Each structure stands twice: as C-alpha cells, then as structure tokens.
Tab-separated table of C-alpha atoms and ligand atoms in Angstrom:
chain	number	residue	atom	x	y	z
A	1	UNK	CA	165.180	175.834	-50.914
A	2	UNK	CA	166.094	177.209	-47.381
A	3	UNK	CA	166.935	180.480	-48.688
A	4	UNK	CA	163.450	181.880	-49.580
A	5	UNK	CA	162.511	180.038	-46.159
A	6	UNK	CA	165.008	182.599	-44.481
A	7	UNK	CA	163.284	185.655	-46.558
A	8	UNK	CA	159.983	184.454	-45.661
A	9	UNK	CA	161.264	184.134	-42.105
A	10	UNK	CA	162.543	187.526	-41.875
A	11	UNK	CA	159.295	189.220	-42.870
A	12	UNK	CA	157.088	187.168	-40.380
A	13	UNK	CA	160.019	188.036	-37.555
A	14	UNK	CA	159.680	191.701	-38.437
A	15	UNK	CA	155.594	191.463	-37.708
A	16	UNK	CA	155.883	189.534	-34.508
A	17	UNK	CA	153.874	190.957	-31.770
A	18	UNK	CA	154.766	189.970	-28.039
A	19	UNK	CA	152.373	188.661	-25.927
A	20	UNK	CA	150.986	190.941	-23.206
A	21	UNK	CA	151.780	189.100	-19.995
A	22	UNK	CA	148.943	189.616	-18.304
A	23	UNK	CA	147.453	187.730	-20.703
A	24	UNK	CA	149.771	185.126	-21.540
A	25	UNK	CA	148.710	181.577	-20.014
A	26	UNK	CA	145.450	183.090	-18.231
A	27	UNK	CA	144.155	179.700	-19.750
A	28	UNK	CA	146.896	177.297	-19.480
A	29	UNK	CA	146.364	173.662	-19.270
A	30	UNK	CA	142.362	174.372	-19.909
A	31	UNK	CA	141.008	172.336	-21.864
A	32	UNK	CA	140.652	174.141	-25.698
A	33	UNK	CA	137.513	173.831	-26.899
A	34	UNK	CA	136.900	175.928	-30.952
A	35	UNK	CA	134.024	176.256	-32.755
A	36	UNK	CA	133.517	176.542	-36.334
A	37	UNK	CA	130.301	178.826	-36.920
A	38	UNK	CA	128.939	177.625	-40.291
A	39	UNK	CA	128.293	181.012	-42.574
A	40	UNK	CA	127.963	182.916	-39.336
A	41	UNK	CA	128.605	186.677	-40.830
A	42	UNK	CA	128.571	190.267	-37.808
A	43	UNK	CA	125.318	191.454	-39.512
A	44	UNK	CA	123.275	189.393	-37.808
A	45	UNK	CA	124.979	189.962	-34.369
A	46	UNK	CA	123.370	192.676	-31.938
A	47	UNK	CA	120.470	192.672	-34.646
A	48	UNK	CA	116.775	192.208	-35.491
A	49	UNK	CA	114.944	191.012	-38.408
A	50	UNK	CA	111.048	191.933	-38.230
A	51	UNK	CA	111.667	192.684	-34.673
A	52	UNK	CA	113.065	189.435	-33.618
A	53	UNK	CA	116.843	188.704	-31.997
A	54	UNK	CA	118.931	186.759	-34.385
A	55	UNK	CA	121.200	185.389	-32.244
A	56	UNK	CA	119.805	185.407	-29.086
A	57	UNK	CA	122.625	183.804	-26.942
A	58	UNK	CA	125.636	185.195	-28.970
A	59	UNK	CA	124.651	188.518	-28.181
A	60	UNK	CA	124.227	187.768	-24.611
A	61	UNK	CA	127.785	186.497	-24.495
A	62	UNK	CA	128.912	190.317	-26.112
A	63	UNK	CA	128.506	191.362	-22.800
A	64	UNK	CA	129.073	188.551	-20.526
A	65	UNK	CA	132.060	189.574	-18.547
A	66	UNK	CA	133.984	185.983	-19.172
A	67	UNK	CA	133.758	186.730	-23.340
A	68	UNK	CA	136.066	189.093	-25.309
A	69	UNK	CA	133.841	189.349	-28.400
A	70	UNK	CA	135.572	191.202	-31.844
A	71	UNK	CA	133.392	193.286	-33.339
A	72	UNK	CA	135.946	194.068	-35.908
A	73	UNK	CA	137.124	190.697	-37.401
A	74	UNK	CA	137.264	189.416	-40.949
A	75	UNK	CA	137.363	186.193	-42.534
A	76	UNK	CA	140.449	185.374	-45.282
A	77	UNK	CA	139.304	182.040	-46.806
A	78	UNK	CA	138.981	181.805	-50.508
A	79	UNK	CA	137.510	179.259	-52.665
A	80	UNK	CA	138.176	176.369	-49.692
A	81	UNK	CA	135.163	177.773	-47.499
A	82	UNK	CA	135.309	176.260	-44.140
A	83	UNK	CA	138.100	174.154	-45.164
A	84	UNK	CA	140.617	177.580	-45.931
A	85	UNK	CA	139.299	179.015	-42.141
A	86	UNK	CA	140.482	175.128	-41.050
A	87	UNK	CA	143.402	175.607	-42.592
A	88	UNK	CA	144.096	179.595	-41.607
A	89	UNK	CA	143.195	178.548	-37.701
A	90	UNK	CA	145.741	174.902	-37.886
A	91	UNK	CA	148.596	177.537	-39.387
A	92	UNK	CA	147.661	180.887	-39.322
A	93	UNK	CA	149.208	181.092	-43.270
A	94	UNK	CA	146.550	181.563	-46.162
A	95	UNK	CA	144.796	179.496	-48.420
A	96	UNK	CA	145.308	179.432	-52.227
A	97	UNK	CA	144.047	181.744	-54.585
A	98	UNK	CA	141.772	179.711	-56.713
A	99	UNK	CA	141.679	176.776	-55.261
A	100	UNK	CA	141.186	174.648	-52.009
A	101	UNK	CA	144.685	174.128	-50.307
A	102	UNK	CA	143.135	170.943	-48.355
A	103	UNK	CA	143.180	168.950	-51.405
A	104	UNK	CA	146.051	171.083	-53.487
A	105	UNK	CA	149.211	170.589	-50.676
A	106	UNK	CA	147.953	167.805	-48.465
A	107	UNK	CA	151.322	166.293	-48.723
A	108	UNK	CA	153.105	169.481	-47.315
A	109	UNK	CA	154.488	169.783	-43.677
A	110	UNK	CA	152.537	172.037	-41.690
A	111	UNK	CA	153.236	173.106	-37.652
A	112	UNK	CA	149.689	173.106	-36.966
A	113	UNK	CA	148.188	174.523	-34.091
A	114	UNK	CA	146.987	170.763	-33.496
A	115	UNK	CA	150.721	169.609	-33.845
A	116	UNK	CA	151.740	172.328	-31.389
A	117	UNK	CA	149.153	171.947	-28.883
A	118	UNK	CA	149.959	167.713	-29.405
A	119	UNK	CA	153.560	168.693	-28.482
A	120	UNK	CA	152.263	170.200	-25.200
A	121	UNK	CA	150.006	167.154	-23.828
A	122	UNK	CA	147.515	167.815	-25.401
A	123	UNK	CA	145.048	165.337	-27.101
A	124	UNK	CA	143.871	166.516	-30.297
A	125	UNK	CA	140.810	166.073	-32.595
A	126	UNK	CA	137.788	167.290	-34.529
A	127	UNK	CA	134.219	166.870	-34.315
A	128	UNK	CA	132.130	167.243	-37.385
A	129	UNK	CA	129.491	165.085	-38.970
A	130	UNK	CA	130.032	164.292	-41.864
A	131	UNK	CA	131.414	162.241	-44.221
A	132	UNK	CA	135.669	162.023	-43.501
A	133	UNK	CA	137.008	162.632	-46.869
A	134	UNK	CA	134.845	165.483	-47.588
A	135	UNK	CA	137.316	168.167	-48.551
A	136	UNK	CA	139.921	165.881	-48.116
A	137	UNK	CA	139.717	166.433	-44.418
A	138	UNK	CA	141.193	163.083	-43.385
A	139	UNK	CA	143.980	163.231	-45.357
A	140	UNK	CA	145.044	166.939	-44.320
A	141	UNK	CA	143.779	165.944	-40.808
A	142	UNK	CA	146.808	163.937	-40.993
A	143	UNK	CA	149.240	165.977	-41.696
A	144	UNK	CA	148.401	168.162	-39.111
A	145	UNK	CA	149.340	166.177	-36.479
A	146	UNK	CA	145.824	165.808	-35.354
A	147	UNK	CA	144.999	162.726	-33.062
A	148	UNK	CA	141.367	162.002	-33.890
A	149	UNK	CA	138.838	162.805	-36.422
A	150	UNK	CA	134.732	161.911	-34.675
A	151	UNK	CA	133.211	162.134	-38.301
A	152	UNK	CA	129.685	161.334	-39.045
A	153	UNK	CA	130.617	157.251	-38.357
A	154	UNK	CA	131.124	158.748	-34.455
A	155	UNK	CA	127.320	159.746	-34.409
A	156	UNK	CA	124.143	158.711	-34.124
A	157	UNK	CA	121.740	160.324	-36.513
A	158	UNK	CA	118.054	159.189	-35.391
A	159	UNK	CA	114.809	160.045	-36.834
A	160	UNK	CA	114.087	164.015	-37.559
A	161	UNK	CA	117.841	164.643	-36.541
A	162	UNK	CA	119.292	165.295	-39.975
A	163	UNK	CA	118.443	168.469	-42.194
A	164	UNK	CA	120.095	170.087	-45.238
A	165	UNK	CA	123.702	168.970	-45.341
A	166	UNK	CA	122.940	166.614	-42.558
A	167	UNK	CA	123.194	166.270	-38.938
A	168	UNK	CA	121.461	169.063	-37.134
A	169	UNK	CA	123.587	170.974	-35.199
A	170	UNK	CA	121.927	170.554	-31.762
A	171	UNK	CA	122.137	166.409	-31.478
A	172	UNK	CA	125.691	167.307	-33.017
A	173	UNK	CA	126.540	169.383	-30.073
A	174	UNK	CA	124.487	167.198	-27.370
A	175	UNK	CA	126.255	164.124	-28.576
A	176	UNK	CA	129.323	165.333	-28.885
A	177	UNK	CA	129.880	166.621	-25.416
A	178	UNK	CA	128.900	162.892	-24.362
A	179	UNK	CA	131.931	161.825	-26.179
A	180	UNK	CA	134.003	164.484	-24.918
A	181	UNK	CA	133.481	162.985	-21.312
A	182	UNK	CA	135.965	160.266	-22.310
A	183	UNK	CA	138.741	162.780	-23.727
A	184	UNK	CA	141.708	162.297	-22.170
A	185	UNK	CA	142.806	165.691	-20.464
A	186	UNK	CA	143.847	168.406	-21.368
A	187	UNK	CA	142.211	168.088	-24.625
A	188	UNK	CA	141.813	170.577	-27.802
A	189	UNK	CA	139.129	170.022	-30.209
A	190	UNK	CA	138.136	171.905	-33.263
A	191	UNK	CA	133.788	171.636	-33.427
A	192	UNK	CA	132.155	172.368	-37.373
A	193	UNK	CA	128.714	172.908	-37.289
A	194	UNK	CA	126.797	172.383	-40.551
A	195	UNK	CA	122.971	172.833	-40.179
A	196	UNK	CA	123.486	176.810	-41.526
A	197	UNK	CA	124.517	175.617	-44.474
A	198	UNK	CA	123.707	177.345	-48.448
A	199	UNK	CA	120.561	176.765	-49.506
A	200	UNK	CA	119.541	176.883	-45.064
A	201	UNK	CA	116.642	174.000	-45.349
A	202	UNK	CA	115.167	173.872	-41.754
A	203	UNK	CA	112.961	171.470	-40.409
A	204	UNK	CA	109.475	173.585	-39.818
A	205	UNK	CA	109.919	171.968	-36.048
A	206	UNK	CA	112.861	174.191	-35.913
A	207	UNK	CA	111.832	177.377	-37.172
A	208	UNK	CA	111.996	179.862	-33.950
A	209	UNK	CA	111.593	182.773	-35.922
A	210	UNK	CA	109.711	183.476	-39.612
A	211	UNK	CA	111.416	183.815	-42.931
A	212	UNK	CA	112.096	187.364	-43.915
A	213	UNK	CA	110.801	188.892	-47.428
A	214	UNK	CA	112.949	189.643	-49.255
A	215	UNK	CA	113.370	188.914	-52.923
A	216	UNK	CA	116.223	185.912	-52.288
A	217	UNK	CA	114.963	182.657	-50.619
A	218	UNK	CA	118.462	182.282	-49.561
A	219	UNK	CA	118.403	185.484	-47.384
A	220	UNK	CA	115.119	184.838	-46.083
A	221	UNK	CA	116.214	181.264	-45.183
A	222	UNK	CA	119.749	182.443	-43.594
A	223	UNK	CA	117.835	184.225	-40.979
A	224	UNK	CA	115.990	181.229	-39.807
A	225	UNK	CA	118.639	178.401	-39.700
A	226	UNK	CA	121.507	181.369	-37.967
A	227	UNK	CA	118.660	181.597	-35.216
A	228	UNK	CA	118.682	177.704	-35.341
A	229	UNK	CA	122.790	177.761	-35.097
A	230	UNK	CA	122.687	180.124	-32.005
A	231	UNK	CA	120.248	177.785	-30.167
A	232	UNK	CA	122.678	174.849	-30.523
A	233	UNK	CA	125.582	176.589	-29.059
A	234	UNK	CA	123.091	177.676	-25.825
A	235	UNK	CA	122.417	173.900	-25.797
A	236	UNK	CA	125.944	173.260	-26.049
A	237	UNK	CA	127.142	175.153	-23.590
A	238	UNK	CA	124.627	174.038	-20.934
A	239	UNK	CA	125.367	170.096	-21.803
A	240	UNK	CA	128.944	171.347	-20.852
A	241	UNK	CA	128.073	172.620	-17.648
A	242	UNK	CA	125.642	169.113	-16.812
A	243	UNK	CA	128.731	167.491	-17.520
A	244	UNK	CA	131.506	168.787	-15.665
A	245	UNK	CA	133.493	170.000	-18.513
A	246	UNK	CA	132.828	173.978	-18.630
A	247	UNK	CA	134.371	175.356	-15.597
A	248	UNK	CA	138.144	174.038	-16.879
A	249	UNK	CA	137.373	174.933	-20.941
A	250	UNK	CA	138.307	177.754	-22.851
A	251	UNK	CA	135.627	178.089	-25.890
A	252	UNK	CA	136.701	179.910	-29.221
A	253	UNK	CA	133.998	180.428	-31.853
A	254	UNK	CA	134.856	182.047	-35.217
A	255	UNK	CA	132.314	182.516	-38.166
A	256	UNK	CA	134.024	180.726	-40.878
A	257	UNK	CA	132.662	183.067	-44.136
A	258	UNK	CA	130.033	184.577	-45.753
A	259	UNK	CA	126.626	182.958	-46.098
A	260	UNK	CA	125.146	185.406	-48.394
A	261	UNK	CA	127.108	185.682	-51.593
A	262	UNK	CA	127.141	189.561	-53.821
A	263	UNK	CA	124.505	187.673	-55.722
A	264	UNK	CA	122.210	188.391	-53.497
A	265	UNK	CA	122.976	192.424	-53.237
A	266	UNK	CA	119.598	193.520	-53.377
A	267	UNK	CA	118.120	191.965	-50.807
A	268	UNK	CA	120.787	192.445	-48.572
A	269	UNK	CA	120.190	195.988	-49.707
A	270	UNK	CA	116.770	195.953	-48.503
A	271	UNK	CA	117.466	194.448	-45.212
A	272	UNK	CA	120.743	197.246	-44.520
A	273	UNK	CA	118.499	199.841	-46.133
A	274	UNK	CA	121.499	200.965	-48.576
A	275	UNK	CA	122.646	200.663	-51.896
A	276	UNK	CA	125.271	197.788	-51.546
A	277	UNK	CA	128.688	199.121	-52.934
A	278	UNK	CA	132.093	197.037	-53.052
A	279	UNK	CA	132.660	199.192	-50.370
A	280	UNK	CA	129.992	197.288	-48.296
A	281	UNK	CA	130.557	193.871	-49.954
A	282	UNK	CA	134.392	194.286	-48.752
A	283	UNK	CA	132.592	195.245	-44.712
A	284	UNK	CA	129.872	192.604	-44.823
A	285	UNK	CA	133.015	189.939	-44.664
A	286	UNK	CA	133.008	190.796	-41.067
A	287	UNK	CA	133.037	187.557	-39.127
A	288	UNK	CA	132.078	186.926	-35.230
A	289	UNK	CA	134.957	186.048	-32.753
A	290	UNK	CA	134.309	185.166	-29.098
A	291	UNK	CA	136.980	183.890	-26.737
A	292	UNK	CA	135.120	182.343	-23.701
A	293	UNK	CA	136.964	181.907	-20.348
A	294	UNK	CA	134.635	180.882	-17.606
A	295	UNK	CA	135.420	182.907	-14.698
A	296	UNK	CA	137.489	185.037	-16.284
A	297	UNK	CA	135.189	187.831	-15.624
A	298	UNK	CA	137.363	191.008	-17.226
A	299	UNK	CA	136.192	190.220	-21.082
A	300	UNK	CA	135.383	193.109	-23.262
A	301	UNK	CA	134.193	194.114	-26.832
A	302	UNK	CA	137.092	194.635	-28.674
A	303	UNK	CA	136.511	196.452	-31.989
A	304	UNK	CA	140.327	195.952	-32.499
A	305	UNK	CA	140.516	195.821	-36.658
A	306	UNK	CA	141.845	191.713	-36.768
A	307	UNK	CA	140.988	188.420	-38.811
A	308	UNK	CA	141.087	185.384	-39.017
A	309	UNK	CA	145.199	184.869	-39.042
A	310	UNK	CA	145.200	186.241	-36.012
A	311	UNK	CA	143.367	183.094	-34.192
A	312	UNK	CA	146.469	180.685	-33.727
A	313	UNK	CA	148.390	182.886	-32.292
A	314	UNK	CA	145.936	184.568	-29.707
A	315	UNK	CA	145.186	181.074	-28.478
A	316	UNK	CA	148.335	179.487	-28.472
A	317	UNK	CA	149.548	182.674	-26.197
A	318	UNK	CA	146.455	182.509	-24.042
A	319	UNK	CA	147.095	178.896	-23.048
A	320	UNK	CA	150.832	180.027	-22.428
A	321	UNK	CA	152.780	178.734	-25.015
A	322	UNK	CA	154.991	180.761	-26.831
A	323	UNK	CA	154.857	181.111	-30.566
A	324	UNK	CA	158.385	183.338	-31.263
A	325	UNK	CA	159.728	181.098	-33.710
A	326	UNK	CA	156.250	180.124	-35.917
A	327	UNK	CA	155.517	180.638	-39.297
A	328	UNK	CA	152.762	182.644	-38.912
A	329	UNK	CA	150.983	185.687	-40.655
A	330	UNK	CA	148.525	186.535	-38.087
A	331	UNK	CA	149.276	188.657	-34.323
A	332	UNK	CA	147.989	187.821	-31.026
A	333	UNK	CA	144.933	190.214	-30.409
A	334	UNK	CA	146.041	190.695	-27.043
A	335	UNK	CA	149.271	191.905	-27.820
A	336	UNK	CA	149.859	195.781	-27.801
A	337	UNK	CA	152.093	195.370	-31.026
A	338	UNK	CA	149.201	193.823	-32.730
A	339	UNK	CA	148.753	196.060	-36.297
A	340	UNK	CA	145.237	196.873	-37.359
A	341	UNK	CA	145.466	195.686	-40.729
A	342	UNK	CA	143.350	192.512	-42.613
A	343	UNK	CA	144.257	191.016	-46.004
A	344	UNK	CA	141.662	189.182	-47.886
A	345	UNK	CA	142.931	186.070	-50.078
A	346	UNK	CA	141.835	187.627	-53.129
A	347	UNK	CA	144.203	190.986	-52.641
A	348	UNK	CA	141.313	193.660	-51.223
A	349	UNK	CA	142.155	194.711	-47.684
A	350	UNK	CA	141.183	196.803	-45.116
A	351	UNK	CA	143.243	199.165	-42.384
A	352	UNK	CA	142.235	201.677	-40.011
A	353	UNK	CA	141.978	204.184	-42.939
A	354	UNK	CA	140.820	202.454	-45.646
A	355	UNK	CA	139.101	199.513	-47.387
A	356	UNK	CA	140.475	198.647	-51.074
A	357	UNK	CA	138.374	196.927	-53.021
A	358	UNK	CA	138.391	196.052	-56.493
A	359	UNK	CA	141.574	198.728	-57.431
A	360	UNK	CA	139.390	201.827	-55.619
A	361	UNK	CA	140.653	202.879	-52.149
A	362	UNK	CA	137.417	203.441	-49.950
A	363	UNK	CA	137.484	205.736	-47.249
A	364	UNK	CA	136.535	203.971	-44.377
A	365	UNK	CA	134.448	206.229	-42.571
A	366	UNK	CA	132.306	207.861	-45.395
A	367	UNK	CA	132.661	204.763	-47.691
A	368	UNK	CA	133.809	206.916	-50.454
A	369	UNK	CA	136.497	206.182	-53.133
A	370	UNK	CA	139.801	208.529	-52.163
A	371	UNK	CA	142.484	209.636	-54.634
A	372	UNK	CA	144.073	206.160	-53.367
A	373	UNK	CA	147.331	207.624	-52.233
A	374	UNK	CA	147.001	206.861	-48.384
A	375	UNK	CA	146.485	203.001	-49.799
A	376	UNK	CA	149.647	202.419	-52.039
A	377	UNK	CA	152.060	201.053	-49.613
A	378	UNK	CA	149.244	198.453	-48.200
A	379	UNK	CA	148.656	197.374	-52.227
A	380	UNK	CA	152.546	196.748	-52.139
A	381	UNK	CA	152.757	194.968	-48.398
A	382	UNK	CA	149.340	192.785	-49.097
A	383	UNK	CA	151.373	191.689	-52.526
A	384	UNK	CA	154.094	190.713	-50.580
A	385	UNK	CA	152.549	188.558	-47.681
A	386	UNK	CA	150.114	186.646	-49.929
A	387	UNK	CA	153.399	185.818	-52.322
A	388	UNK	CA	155.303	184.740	-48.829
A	389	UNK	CA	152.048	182.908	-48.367
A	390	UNK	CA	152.023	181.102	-51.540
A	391	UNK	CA	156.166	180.561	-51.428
A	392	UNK	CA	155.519	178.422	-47.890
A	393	UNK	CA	152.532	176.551	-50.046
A	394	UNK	CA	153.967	176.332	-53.384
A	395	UNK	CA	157.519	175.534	-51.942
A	396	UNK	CA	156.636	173.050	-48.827
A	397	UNK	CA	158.866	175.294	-47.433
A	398	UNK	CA	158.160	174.209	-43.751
A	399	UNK	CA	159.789	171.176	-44.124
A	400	UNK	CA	163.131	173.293	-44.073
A	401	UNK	CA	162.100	174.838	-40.548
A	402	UNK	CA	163.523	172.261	-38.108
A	403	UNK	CA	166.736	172.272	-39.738
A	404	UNK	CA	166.483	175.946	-39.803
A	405	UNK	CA	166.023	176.401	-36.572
A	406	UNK	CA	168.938	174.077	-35.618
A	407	UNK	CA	170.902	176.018	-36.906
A	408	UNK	CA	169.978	179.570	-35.380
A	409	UNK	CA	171.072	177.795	-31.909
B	501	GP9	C1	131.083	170.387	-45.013
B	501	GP9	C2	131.068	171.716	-44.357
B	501	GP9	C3	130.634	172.801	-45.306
B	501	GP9	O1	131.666	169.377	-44.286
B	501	GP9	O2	132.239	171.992	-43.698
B	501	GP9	O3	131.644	173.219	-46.124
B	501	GP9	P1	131.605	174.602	-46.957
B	501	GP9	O4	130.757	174.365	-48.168
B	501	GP9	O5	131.014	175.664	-46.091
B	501	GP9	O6	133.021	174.843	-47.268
B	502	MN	MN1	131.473	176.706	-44.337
C-alpha cells in the first residue's frame, strides 16, 4: 500500500544528489538522441587486438573535447539483457532477479524517462529493427508513455543488409536518421543496435579487422562484429551532420552488458594475459558511457565509479529538468553528491574500496580477498536497495506516487 511507498521514498530522498548548476540544462530543449551499444563491454575501448584499434571512432570521441566518456561505469541488468538496461535507463529502478521485468510487470505504472521527457514537449520513440513484440517491447513500450516504436516494419532491409540477428547496424543507422528528418522537434529517441549480437556472424564484406585466436569462436568473433558496431556509429554520426540534425542533438551511448559470458574465461584469459578470478569477472562488467554535446567543448574522461542507474538522472538534469521528487536509484554523474558505489542485480557490488563478489570482499587495487570487514555495511545497504527495488516491482507501487505527492503539497 502507500506506506512501504513512503519507506521506499524516504531511502531514495536520503540518496538524492543535487544537480551541479553549471551543468544543469547545458542541453535543454536539444534534441535527445541514446544509443543502445549491443554487448559493447570497456575492454575493448582504448585497446588493440593483434595490433589493430577496436573501436576506432569510440576512442577518438574519449578525447574529443564535446564527449564526457566514463571509464568507470557498470552495467546492472540481469537475466533481461538489453531489455533490463531498457528498463534501468526508462526508470532508473532495477530489473528482477531471475527473470525479465519487460514481460513479468508490463502492467505496472512506471514514470519513465520517456513519460517525463513526453511531459516536457517532447516526442518520444525507439528505433530498433526488429520484430515489435520481441521481449515484449511493445507492450512495455506502452506503458512507458512512449509515443512511437520504428520496429523492423519501419525499415527497409535490401539485399546483403541483414546479418546474424538481422538488420545490420549501418543501413539501421543510415535509415534511421532519414526518418528522423520528419521527427517533430524536440524529439528523444532511444537507438538498439543488434548486428554485435552472441554468436557475432559477420558478413566477410564486413570484416575490417581478422578474427583473433583464441580457443572460443565467440571471442574471436566479438572482436570483429564490435569493430563492425563502431563503424556504424562513425556512419551515424556523419548522416547526422549531412542532415542537419547534429549541431542541436545531445547523443548518449551506453554498452548495454556483457558479450563474453565466464564461459569463456580462458580465452579472455589469454587475451588480458591473467588468470581470470571473480575478482576480474565482477571488473570486466565495465560498460562504455559517452555523453556527446556538440560544441560543448569542456568534456572530460571521468573515471567517476557509476552505472547504469545513474543514466536517467544525468540526462534528465542535463536537459534541465529537475528530477527531486523521482523514484529513482541512480545519481546524476555530474552532481558533486554523487556516491561512488555500483550494485549489480545479482547482489555483488563494487565501491571505491572494494569489489564483492561471490561472498569474498576483493580489494580493489591488488584484487585480493580482504578479511571482508571494510565490506559489511555495503552487503547490508545493497540488500536493502535491491528489496526497495523489488517492493516498487512486486508492489506496482508507483501507481501510489501521484496521490502521494498530492498530498506532500
Ligand atoms: C533483440 C536485441 C537483443 O531485439 O535487443 O537482445 P538481448 O539478447 O541482447 O537481450
Ligand atoms: Mn543486448
């Protein structure tokens, strides 16, 4: 009932972080432009393999002036995939343990970041192609608030253009900005690539660099179609530049969760030249962030310690609307209040100090199990916020919240 809504509501009140206003609104009424980076993990970022670039054009944007880039930023999905970083991004609340909270709660009211931005003037949507009900994505789409969904129906898959999953992600990208052009403005619209995609087929047309050789096929592959991945977002962001809609568009990109699953240890082992530990399994969930504001021109690398919770917020803040009274478990990066501390859906976590993982507390800087003490009051507080997380879930408790917040006035 209301009551645990007020107990929840207390906790998330207590962990609000203020904006920093010189930050808040440097995008307002741009248009909002986020990208979902298919099994993009931070290995690969700033990286070779065989003595070629992985990703080219992301690393060029870690040091373009107009791009704050996290170097220290985790996903939180669980067993949802890209659906749980959907749904983490739309609410900034997690997933569910065990199971995919796109089709689980579907009927639940959310105060989505689409619903919020909708409330502002913006038009809202998502690009993706494929299939609409695939994770139930139409359905929660819905309750969202969110105005359109272009699923694969809005494309035009010719000869040579599909791969893997399907649609490759550079006609995805070049065909979406052509439908983009006819957005009304200010628009926000959440982009899911797809081509790297478990088990990474590629096209041999598409191959820039060679497989590596290893003892997994699937690492080997990942290499290939992440190289193919960053090429589509340098071909995306020139088609937004032919077309006139760069210059007034803030771009967020966020890897959505690991590609390359503990199963394949040893060869990931052979490529970081280490034994892979839980230790490193807990690090290697690293995901990139980049916030993109053209002529912006004071961006950074941030190695701020943040994840994916932390998304709605930041953005909501940097397009200067104000997110006091939200239901939210994630801090704006940008505030100074914002605490260095990531819980993963399945209870490890990881602070400045420490990772946990698996009931050891790792040091964090040798990577060496500690007598645990300096982690017992983050085993407590990650209990807490994923049961808070799971009382909004299992309770629909957000359909309390207008009332609620009637009544506070
Ligand atoms: C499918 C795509 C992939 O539409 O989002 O989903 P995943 O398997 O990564 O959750
Ligand atoms: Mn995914």
């Amino acid at each position: 009932d209301g009551s645990e809504l007020t107990e929840v509501k207390n906790y998330i009140s207590a962990n609000y972080a203020e904006p920093d206003p010189e930050m808040f609104g440097i995008a307002k009424d741009r248009n909002l432009i986020i990208i979902s980076l298919e099994s993009l993990q931070s290995f690969v970022i700033n990286n070779e393999m065989k003595g070629h670039e992985i990703t080219p054009f992301l690393n060029e944007l870690t040091r373009d002036p107009d791009t704050f880039y996290f170097s220290n930023f985790y996903h939180q999905t669980g067993l949802g995939k890209t659906s749980d970083a959907e749904f983490i991004v739309e609410n900034s609340i997690y997933g569910r343990n065990g199971g995919a909270v796109f089709f689980t709660n579907s009927g639940n009211t959310f105060h989505s970041l689409s619903e919020r931005l909708g409330d502002n003037g913006y038009f809202t949507s998502v690009m993706h192609a494929n299939n609409r009900s695939f994770w139930n994505r139409d359905i929660m789409y819905q309750a969202f608030g969110i105005d359109k969904f272009y699923d694969v129906e809005s494309y035009e898959i010719g000869e040579g253009e599909a791969v893997n999953w399907g649609m490759k992600d550079i006609p995805f990208f070049e065909q979406s900005v052509q439908l983009m052009k006819d957005f009304p403005q200010p628009f926000a619209t959440r982009m899911i690539t797809l081509t790297n995609h478990h088990p990474f087929d590629l096209d041999e047309e598409d191959m820039i660099i060679p497989p590596y050789d290893s003892n997994s096929n699937t690492l080997n592959k990942y290499f290939q179609t992440t190289r193919y991945m960053d090429e589509s977002i340098k071909v995306f962001f020139d088609e937004l530049k032919k077309n006139g809609l760069y210059d007034n568009s803030i771009i967020v990109m966020y890897g959505d969760h690991y590609g390359i699953s503990e199963n394949h240890n040893k060869a990931m082992g052979m490529y970081m030249d280490k034994q892979i530990t839980p230790f490193d399994n807990a690090e290697l969930q690293k995901v990139p962030f980049f916030i993109h504001i053209p002529g912006y021109g004071k961006g950074e690398v941030s190695d701020e310690l943040a994840g994916q919770m932390d998304i709605r917020p930041t953005v909501l803040h940097l397009l200067g609307i104000d997110t006091k009274d939200d239901m939210q478990f994630g801090a704006d990066l940008f505030s100074p209040d914002h605490e260095p501390f990531v819980i993963f859906r399945d209870g490890r976590f990881i602070t400045t100090d420490n990772i946990y993982a698996h009931e050891v507390c790792y040091d964090i800087n040798t990577g060496e199990p500690t007598d645990g003490e300096a982690c017992e009051p983050f085993i407590e507080r990650t209990a807490t916020e994923l049961g808070y997380s799971d009382l909004i879930i299992n309770g629909d408790l957000l359909r309390f919240q207008d009332e609620d917040d009637k009544d506070d006035q």
